[in-house]
Coordinates of C-alpha atoms in Angstrom, one line a residue:
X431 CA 0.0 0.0 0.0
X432 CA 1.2 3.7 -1.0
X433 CA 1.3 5.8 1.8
X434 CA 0.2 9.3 1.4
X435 CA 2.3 12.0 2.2
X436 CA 1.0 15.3 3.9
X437 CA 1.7 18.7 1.8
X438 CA 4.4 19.8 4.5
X439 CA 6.4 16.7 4.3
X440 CA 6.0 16.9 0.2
X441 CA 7.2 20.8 0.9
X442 CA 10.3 19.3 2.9
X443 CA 11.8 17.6 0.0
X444 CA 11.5 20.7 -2.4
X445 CA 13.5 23.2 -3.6
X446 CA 12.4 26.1 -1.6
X447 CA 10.3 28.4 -4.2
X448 CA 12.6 31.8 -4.7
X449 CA 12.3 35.1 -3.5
X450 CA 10.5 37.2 -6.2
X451 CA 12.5 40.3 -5.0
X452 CA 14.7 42.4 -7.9
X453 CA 16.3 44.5 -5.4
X454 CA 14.2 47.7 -6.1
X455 CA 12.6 47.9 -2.2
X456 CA 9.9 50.3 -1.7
X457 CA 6.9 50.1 -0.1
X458 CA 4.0 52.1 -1.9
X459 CA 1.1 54.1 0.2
X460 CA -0.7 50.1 0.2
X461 CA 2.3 48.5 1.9
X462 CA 2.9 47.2 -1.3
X463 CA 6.5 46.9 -2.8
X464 CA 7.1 48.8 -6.0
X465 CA 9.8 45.8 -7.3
X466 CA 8.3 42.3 -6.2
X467 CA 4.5 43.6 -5.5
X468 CA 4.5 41.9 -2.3
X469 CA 3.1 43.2 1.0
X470 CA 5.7 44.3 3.6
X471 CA 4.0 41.2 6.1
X472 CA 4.9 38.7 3.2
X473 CA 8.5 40.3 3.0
X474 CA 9.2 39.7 6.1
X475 CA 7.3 36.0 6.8
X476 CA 8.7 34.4 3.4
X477 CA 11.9 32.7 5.2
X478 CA 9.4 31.0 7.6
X479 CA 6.4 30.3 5.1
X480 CA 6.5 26.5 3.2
X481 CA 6.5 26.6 -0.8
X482 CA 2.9 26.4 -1.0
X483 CA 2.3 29.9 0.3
X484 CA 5.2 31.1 -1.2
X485 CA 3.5 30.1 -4.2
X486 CA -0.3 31.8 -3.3
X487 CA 2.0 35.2 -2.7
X488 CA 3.6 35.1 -5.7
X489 CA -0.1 34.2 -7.8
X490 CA -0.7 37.1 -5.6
X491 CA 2.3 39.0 -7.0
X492 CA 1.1 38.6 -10.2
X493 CA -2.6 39.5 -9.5
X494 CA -1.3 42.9 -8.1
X495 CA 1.0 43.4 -11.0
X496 CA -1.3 43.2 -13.3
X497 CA -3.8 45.5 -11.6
X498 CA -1.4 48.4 -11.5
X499 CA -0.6 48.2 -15.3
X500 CA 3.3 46.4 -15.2
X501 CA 3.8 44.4 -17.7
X502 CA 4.8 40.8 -16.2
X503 CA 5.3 37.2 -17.8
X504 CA 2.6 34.7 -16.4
X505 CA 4.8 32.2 -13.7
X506 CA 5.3 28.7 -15.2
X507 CA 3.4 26.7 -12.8
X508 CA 5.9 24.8 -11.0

């Protein structure tokens, strides 16, 4: 019989999912970076959250960059 692994044990064998940060750090009137588009909360939890969350912030990311008019390349599902 297969056992079943739980998503953070999956997460625990994975490459951690990378930083979308570009090294332009400012945070907008919405707490929102002007380089990476994330939050300054997800800045500074994204060394303790597991891939799955780093991927919701980065669909996030991309939700946020599209609303504000930057022109961004769809992430490859990984």
């Amino acid at each position: 019989m297969v056992e079943l692994q739980s998503q953070e044990a999956q997460e625990a064998q994975e490459k951690p999912v990378a930083s979308p940060c570009v090294y332009v750090c400012a945070l907008d009137d919405d707490d929102i970076c002007v380089g990476c588009q994330r939050s300054g909360e997800e800045i500074t939890r994204w060394g303790r959250m597991g891939n799955g969350e780093r991927r919701a912030v980065l669909a996030r990311c991309h939700e946020r960059a599209l609303a504000s008019g930057l022109f961004l390349v769809k992430p490859n599902p990984l």
